[in-house]
mmCIF file of C-alpha atoms and ligand atoms in Angstrom:
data_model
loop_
_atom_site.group_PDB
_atom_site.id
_atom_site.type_symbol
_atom_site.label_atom_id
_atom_site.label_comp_id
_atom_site.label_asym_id
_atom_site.label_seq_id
_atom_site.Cartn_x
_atom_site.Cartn_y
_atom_site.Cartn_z
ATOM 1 C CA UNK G 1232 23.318 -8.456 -11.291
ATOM 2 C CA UNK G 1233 21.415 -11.558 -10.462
ATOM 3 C CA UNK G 1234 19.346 -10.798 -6.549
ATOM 4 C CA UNK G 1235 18.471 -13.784 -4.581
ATOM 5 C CA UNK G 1236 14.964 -13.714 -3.566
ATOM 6 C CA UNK G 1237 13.718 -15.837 -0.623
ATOM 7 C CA UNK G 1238 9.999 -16.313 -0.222
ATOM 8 C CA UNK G 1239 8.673 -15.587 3.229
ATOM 9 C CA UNK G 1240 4.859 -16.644 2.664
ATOM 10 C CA UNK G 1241 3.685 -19.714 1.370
ATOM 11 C CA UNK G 1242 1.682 -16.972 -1.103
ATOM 12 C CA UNK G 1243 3.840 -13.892 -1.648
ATOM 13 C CA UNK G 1244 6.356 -11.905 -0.165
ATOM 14 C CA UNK G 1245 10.167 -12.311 -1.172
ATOM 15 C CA UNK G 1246 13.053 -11.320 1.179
ATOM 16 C CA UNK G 1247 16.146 -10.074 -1.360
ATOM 17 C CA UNK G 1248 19.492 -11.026 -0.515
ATOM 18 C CA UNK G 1249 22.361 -8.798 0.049
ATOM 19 C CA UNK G 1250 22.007 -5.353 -2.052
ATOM 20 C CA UNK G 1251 22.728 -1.595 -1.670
ATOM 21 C CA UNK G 1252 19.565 0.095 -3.287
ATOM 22 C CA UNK G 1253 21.471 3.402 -3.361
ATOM 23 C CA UNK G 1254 24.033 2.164 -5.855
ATOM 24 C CA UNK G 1255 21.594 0.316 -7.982
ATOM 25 C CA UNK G 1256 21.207 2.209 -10.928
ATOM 26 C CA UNK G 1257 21.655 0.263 -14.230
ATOM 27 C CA UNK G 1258 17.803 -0.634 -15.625
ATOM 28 C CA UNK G 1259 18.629 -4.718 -16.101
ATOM 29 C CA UNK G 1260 18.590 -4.788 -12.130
ATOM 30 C CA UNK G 1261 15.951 -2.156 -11.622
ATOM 31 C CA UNK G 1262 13.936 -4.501 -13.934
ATOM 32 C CA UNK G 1263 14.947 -7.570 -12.054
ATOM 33 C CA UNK G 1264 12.960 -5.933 -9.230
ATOM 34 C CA UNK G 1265 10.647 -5.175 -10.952
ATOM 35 C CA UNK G 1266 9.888 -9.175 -12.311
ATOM 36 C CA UNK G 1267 10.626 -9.541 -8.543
ATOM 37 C CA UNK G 1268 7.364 -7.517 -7.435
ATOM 38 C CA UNK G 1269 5.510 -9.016 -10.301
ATOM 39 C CA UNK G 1270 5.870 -12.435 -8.614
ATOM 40 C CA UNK G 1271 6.156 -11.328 -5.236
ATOM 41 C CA UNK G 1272 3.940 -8.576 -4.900
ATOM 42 C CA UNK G 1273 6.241 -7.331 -1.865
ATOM 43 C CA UNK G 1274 9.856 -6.813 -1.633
ATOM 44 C CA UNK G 1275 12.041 -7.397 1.387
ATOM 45 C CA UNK G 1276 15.657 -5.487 1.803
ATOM 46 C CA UNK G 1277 17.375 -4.989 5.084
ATOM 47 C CA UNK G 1278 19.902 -2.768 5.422
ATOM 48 C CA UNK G 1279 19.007 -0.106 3.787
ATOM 49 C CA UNK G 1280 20.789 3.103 4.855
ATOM 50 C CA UNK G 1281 18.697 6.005 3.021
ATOM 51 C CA UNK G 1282 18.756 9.789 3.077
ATOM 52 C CA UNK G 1283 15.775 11.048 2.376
ATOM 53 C CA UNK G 1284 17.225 12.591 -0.565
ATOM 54 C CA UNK G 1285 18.612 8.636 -1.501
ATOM 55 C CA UNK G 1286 14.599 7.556 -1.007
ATOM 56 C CA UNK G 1287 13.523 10.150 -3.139
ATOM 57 C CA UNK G 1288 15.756 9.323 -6.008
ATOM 58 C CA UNK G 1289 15.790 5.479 -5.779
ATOM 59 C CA UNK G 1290 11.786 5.677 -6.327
ATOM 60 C CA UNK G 1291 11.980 7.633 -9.545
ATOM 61 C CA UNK G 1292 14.745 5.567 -10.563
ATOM 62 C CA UNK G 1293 12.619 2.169 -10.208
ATOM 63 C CA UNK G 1294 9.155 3.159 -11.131
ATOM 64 C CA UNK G 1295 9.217 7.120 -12.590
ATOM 65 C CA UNK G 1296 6.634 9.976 -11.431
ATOM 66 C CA UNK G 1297 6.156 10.161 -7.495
ATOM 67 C CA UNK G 1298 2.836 10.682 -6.009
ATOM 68 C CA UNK G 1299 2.508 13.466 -3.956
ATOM 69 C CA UNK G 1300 -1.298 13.513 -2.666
ATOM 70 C CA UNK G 1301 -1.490 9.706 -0.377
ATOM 71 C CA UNK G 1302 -3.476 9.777 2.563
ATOM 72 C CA UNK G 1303 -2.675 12.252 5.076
ATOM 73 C CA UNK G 1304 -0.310 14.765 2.540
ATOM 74 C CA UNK G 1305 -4.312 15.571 1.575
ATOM 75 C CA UNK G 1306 -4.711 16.754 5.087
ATOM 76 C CA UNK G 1307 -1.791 17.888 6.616
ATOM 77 C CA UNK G 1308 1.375 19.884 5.683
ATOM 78 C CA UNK G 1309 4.534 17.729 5.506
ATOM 79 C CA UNK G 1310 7.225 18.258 8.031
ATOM 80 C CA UNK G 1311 10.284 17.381 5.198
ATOM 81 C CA UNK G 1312 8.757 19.987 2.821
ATOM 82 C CA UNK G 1313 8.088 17.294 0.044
ATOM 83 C CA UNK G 1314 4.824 15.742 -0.233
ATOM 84 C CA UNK G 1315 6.126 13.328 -2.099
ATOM 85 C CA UNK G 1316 7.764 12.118 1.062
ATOM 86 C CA UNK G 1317 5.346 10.920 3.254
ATOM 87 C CA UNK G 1318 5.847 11.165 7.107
ATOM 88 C CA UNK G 1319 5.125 7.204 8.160
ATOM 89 C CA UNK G 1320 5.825 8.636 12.275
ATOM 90 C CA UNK G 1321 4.411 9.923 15.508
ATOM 91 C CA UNK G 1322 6.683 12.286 15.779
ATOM 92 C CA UNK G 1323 5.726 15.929 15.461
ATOM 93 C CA UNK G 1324 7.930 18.684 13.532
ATOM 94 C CA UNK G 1325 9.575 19.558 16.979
ATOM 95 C CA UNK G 1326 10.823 15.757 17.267
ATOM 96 C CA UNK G 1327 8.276 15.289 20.059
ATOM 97 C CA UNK G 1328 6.133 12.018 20.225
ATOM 98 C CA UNK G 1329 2.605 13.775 18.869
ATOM 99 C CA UNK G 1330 0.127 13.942 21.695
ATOM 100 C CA UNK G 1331 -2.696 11.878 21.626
ATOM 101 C CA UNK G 1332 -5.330 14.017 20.256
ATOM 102 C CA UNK G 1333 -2.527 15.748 17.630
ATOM 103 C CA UNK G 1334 -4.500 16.001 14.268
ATOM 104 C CA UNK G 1335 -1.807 14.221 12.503
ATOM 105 C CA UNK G 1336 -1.857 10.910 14.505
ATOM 106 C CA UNK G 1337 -5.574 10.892 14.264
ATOM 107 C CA UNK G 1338 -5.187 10.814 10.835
ATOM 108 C CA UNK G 1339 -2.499 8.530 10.601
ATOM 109 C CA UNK G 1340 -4.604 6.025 12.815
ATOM 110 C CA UNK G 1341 -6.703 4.984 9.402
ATOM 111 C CA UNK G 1342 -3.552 3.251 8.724
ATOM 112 C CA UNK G 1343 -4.840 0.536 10.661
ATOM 113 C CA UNK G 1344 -7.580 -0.171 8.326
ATOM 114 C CA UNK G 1345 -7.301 -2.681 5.185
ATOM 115 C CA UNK G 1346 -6.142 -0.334 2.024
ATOM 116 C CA UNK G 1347 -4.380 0.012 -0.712
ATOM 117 C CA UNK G 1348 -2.161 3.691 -1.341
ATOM 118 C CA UNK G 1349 -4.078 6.884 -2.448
ATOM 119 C CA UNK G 1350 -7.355 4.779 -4.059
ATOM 120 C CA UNK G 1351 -9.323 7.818 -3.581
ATOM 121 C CA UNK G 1352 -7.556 9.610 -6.634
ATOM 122 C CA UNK G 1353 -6.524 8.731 -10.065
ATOM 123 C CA UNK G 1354 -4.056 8.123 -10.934
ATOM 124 C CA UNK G 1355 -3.816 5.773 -7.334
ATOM 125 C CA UNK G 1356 -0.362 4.785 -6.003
ATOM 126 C CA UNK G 1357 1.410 1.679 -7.781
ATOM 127 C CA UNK G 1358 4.387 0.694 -5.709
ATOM 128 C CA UNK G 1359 4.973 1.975 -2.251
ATOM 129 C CA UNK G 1360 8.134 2.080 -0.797
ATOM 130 C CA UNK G 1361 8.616 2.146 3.304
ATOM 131 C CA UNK G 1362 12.308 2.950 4.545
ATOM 132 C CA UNK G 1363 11.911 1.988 8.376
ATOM 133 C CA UNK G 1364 14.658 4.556 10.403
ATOM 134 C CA UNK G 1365 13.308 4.167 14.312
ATOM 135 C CA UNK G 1366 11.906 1.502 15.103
ATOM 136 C CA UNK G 1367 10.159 0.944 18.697
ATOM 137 C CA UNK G 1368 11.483 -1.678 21.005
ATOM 138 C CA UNK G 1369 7.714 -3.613 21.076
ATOM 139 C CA UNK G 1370 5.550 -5.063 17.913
ATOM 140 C CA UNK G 1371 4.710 -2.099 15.621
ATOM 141 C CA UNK G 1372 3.761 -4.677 12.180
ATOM 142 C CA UNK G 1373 2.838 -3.817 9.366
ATOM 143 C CA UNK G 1374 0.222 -6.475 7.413
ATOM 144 C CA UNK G 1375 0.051 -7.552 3.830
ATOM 145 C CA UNK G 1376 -2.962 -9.169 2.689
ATOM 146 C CA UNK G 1377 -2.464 -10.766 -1.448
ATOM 147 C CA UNK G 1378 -5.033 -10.010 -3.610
ATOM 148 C CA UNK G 1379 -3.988 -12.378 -6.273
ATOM 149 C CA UNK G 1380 -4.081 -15.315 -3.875
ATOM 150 C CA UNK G 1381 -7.721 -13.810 -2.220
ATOM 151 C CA UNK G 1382 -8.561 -13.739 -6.007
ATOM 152 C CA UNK G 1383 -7.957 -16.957 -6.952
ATOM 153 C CA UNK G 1384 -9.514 -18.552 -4.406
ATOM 154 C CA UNK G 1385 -13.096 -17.288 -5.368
ATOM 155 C CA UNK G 1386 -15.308 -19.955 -6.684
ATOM 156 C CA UNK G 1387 -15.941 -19.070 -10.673
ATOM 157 C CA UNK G 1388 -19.315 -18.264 -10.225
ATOM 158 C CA UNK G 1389 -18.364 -15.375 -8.076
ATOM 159 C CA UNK G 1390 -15.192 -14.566 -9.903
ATOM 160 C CA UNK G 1391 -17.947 -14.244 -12.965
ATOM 161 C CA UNK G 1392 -20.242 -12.017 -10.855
ATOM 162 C CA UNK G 1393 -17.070 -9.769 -10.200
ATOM 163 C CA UNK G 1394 -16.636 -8.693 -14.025
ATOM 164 C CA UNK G 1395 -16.831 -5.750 -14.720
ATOM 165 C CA UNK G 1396 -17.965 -3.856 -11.584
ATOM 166 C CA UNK G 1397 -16.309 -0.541 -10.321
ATOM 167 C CA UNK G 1398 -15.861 0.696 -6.996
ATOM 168 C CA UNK G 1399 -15.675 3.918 -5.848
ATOM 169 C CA UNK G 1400 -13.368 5.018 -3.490
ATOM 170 C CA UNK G 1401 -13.112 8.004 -1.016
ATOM 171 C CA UNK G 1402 -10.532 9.241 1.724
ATOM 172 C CA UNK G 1403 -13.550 10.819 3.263
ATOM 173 C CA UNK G 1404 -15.734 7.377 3.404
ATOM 174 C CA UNK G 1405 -13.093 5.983 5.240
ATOM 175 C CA UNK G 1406 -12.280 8.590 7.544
ATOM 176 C CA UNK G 1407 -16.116 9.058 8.452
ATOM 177 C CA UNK G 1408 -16.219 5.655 9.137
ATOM 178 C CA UNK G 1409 -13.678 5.852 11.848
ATOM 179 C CA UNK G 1410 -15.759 9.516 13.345
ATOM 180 C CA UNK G 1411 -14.146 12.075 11.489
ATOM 181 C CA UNK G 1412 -15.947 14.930 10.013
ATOM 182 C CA UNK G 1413 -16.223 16.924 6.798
ATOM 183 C CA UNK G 1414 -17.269 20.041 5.571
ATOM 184 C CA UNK G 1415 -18.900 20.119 2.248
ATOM 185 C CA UNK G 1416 -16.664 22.420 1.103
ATOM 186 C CA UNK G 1417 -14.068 19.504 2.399
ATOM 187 C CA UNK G 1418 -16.260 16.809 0.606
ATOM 188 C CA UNK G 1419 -16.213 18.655 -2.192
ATOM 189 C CA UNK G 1420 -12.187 18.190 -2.832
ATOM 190 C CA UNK G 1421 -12.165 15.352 -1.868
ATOM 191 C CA UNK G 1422 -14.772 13.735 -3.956
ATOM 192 C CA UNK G 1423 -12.460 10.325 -4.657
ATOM 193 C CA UNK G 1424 -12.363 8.236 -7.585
ATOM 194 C CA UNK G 1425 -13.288 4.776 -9.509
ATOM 195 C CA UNK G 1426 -11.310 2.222 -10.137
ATOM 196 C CA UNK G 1427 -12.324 -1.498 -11.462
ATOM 197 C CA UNK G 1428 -12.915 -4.230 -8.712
ATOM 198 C CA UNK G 1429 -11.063 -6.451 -10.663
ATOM 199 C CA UNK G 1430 -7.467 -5.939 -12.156
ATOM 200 C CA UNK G 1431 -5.161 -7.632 -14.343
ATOM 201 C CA UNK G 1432 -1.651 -7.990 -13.011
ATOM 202 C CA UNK G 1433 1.629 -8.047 -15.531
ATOM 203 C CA UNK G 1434 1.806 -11.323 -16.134
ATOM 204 C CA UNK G 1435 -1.511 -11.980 -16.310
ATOM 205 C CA UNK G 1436 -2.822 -12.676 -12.635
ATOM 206 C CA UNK G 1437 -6.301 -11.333 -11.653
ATOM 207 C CA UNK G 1438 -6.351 -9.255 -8.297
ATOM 208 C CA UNK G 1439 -9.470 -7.752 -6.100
ATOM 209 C CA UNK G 1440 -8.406 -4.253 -5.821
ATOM 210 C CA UNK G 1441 -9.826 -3.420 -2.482
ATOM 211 C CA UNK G 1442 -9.503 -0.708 0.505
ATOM 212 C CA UNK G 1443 -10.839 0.761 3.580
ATOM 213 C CA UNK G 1444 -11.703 3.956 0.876
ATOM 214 C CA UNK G 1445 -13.847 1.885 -1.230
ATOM 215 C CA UNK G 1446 -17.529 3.238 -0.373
ATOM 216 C CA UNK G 1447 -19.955 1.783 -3.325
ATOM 217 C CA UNK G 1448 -20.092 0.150 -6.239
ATOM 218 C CA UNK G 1449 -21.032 2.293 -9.301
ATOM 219 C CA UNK G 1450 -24.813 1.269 -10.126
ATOM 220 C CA UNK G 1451 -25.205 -0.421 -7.127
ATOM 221 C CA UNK G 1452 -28.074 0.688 -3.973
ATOM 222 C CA UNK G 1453 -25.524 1.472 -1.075
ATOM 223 C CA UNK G 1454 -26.294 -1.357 1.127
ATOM 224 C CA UNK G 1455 -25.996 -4.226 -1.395
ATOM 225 C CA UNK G 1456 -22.539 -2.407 -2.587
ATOM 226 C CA UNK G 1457 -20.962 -1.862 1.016
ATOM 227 C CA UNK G 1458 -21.791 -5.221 2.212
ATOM 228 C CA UNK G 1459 -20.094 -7.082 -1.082
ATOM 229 C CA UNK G 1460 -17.001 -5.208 -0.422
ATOM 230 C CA UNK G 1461 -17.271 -5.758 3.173
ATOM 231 C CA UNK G 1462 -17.323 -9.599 1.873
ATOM 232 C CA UNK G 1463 -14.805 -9.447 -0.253
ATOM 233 C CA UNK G 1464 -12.646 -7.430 2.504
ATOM 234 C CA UNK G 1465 -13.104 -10.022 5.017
ATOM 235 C CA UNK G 1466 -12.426 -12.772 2.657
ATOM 236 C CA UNK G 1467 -9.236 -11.226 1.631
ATOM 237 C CA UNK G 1468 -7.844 -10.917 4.632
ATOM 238 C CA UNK G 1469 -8.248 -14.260 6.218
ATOM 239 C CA UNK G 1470 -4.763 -15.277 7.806
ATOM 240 C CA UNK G 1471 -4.079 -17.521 4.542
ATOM 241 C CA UNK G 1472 -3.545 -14.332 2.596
ATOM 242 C CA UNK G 1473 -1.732 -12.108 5.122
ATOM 243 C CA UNK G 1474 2.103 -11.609 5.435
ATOM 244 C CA UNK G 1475 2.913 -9.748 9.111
ATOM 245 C CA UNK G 1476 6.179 -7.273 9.131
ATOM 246 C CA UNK G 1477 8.014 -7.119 11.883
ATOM 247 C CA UNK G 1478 10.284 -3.938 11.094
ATOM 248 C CA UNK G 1479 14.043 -3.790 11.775
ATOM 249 C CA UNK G 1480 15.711 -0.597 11.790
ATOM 250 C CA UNK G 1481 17.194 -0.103 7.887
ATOM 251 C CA UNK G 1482 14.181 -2.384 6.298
ATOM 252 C CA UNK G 1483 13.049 -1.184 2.877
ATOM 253 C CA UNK G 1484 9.824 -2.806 2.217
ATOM 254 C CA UNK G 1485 8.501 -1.985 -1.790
ATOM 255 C CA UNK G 1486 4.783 -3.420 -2.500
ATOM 256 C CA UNK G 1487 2.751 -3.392 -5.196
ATOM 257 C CA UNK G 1488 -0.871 -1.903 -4.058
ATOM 258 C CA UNK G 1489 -2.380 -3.169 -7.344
ATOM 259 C CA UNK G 1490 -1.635 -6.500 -5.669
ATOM 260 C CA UNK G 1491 -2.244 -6.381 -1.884
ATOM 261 C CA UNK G 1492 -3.592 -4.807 0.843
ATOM 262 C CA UNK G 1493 -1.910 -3.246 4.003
ATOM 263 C CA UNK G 1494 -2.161 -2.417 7.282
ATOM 264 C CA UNK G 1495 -0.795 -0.852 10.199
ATOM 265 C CA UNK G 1496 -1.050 -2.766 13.554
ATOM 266 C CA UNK G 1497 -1.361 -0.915 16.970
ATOM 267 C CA UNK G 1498 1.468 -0.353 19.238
ATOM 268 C CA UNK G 1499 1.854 2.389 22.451
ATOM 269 C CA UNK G 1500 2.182 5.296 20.282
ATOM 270 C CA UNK G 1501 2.368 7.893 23.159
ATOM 271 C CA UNK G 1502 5.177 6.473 24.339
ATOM 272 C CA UNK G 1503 7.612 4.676 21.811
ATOM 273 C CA UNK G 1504 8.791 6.784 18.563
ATOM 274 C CA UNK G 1505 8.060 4.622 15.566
ATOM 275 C CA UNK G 1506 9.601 6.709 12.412
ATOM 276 C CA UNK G 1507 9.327 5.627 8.649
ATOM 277 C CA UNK G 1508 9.201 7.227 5.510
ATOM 278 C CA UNK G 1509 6.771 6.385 2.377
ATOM 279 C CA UNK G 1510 7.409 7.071 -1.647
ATOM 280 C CA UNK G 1511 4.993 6.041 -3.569
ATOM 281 C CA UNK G 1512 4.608 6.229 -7.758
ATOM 282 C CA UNK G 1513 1.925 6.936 -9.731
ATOM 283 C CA UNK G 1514 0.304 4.108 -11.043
ATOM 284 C CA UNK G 1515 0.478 5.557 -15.011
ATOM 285 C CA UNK G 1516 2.154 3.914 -17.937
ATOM 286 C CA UNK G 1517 3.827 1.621 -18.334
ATOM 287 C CA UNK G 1518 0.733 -0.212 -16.870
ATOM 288 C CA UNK G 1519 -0.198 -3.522 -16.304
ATOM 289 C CA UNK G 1520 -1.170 -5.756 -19.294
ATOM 290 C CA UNK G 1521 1.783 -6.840 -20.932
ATOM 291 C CA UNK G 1522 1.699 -7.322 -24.882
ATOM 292 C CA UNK G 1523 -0.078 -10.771 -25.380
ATOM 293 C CA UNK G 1524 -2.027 -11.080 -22.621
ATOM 294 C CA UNK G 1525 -6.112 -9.507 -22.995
ATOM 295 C CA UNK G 1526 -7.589 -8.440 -20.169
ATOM 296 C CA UNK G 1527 -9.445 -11.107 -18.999
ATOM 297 C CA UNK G 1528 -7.292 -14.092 -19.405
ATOM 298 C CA UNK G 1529 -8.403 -16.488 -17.009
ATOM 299 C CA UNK G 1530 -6.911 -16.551 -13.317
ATOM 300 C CA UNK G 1531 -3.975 -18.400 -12.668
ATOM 301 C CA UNK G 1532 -4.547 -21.433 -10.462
ATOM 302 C CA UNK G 1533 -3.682 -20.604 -6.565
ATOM 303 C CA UNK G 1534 -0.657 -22.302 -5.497
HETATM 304 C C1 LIG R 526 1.838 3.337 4.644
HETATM 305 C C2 LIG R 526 1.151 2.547 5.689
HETATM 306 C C3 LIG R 526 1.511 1.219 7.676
HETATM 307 C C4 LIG R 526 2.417 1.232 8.853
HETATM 308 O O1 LIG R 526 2.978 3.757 4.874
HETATM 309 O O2 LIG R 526 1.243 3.506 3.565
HETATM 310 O O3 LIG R 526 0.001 2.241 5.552
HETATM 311 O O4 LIG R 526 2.518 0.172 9.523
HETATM 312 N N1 LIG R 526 1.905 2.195 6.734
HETATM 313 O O5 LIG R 526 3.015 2.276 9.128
HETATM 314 MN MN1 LIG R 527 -0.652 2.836 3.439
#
């Protein structure tokens, strides 16, 4: 089957013509998605009519092993019983709008900073996968920032300075930095993990590999560390880079979080139901660098 793909940003972002994900099961069109989110880096399909159940399988049909420990499953019990289904909602497991100070929408508020799917462990999450079911009748985006494009348009002394540094990233540096608490005990599990600053895309592209979770870079004194991510944050989010969802009821939205960034933007959560549901895979083999192509091929030009 041969998908139309329209690009939506003058950087990334395809919107896929007319396709029922649920009956897509032979691997030539599972890998023309695939060479879709390698140019892309996010995936447009409306009309998308999961069950859970459908969600569930589709994912392992794309991309293989689910991930079952992204952001708040670390925290909080999940109300479908599957971790590997995350609860994208404000609604509590009585179908009520969660109060205000609910523990669950206080964690799911982070979602409004820059990041990339379950950094803070390793393996991290490669594609996520967002299956929009209510959708509130005001703005409720979701962002996308590209991290090839933010890449590319580093100067080449930077880009050079960039080699070979790793970041280390925590779910409980991010959440402290919005006022939350730990225990040490809590700390403790939650320790994170390291990932390289830089990565090499299939296909060759370089991306920053960025989030809200990454806290230092390894060698680095603290302050030097958090402000060059802080730079590199800001810098890869300038409009330029940034794609803005606005979410129809039946959107499927796959991205690649080797390749962007996301966010959630703020909308009256107390009073309009927003509900979604995440699957995201494990980012294990087969892994980026195809045959042919070292690590550290030189950056594609930006377009
Ligand atoms: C996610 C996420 C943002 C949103 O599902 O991983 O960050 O707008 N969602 O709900
Ligand atoms: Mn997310």
């Amino acid at each position: 089957m041969t998908l139309s793909i329209r690009q939506l940003h003058p950087h990334f972002v395809g919107e896929v013509g007319p396709v029922d994900l649920r009956a897509v099961r032979d691997r030539a069109t599972l890998e023309e998605i695939r060479a879709g989110m390698d140019r892309y880096a996010v995936l447009v399909f409306r009309d998308q009519p999961f069950t859970n159940e459908e969600q569930l399988d589709f994912a392992q049909r794309f991309d293989g092993q689910l991930h079952a420990r992204t952001s708040t499953a670390v925290l909080v019990k999940n109300r479908f019983g599957n971790e590997a289904l995350s609860d994208i909602s404000n609604v509590g497991a009585d179908g009520q709008i969660l109060s205000p100070d609910d523990r669950r929408r206080m964690g799911g508020l982070a979602n409004r900073l820059w990041h990339t799917d379950a950094s803070f462990v390793d393996p991290p999450g490669r594609y996520s996968m967002l299956s929009a079911r209510v959708i509130p009748p005001v703005a409720a985006d979701t962002e996308f920032a590209d991290m090839r494009a933010a890449y590319d348009a580093l100067d080449a002394a930077t880009r050079a300075s960039l080699e070979g540094l790793m970041v280390h990233h925590s779910i409980a540096y991010s959440r402290e930095v919005l006022g939350f608490e730990f225990s040490a005990a809590e700390k403790e599990q939650l320790k994170g993990a390291v990932h390289p600053l830089v990565r090499t895309l299939p296909g060759g592209r370089r991306g920053l590999y960025l989030a809200s979770h990454a806290s230092s870079i390894v060698g680095w004194r603290l302050p030097e560390g958090r402000l060059l991510l802080r730079d590199l944050i800001e810098h890869a989010t300038r409009p330029a880079f940034v794609y803005s969802h606005h979410w129809q009821p039946g959107d499927f939205v796959i991205w690649d979080n080797r390749a962007t960034m996301h966010r959630a933007r703020p909308f009256d959560d107390t009073t309009y139901r927003r509900e979604l549901r995440r699957t995201t895979t494990l980012d294990i083999a087969p892994d980026s660098v195809p045959d042919g192509v070292p690590d550290g091929a030189p950056a594609a030009q930006a377009v």
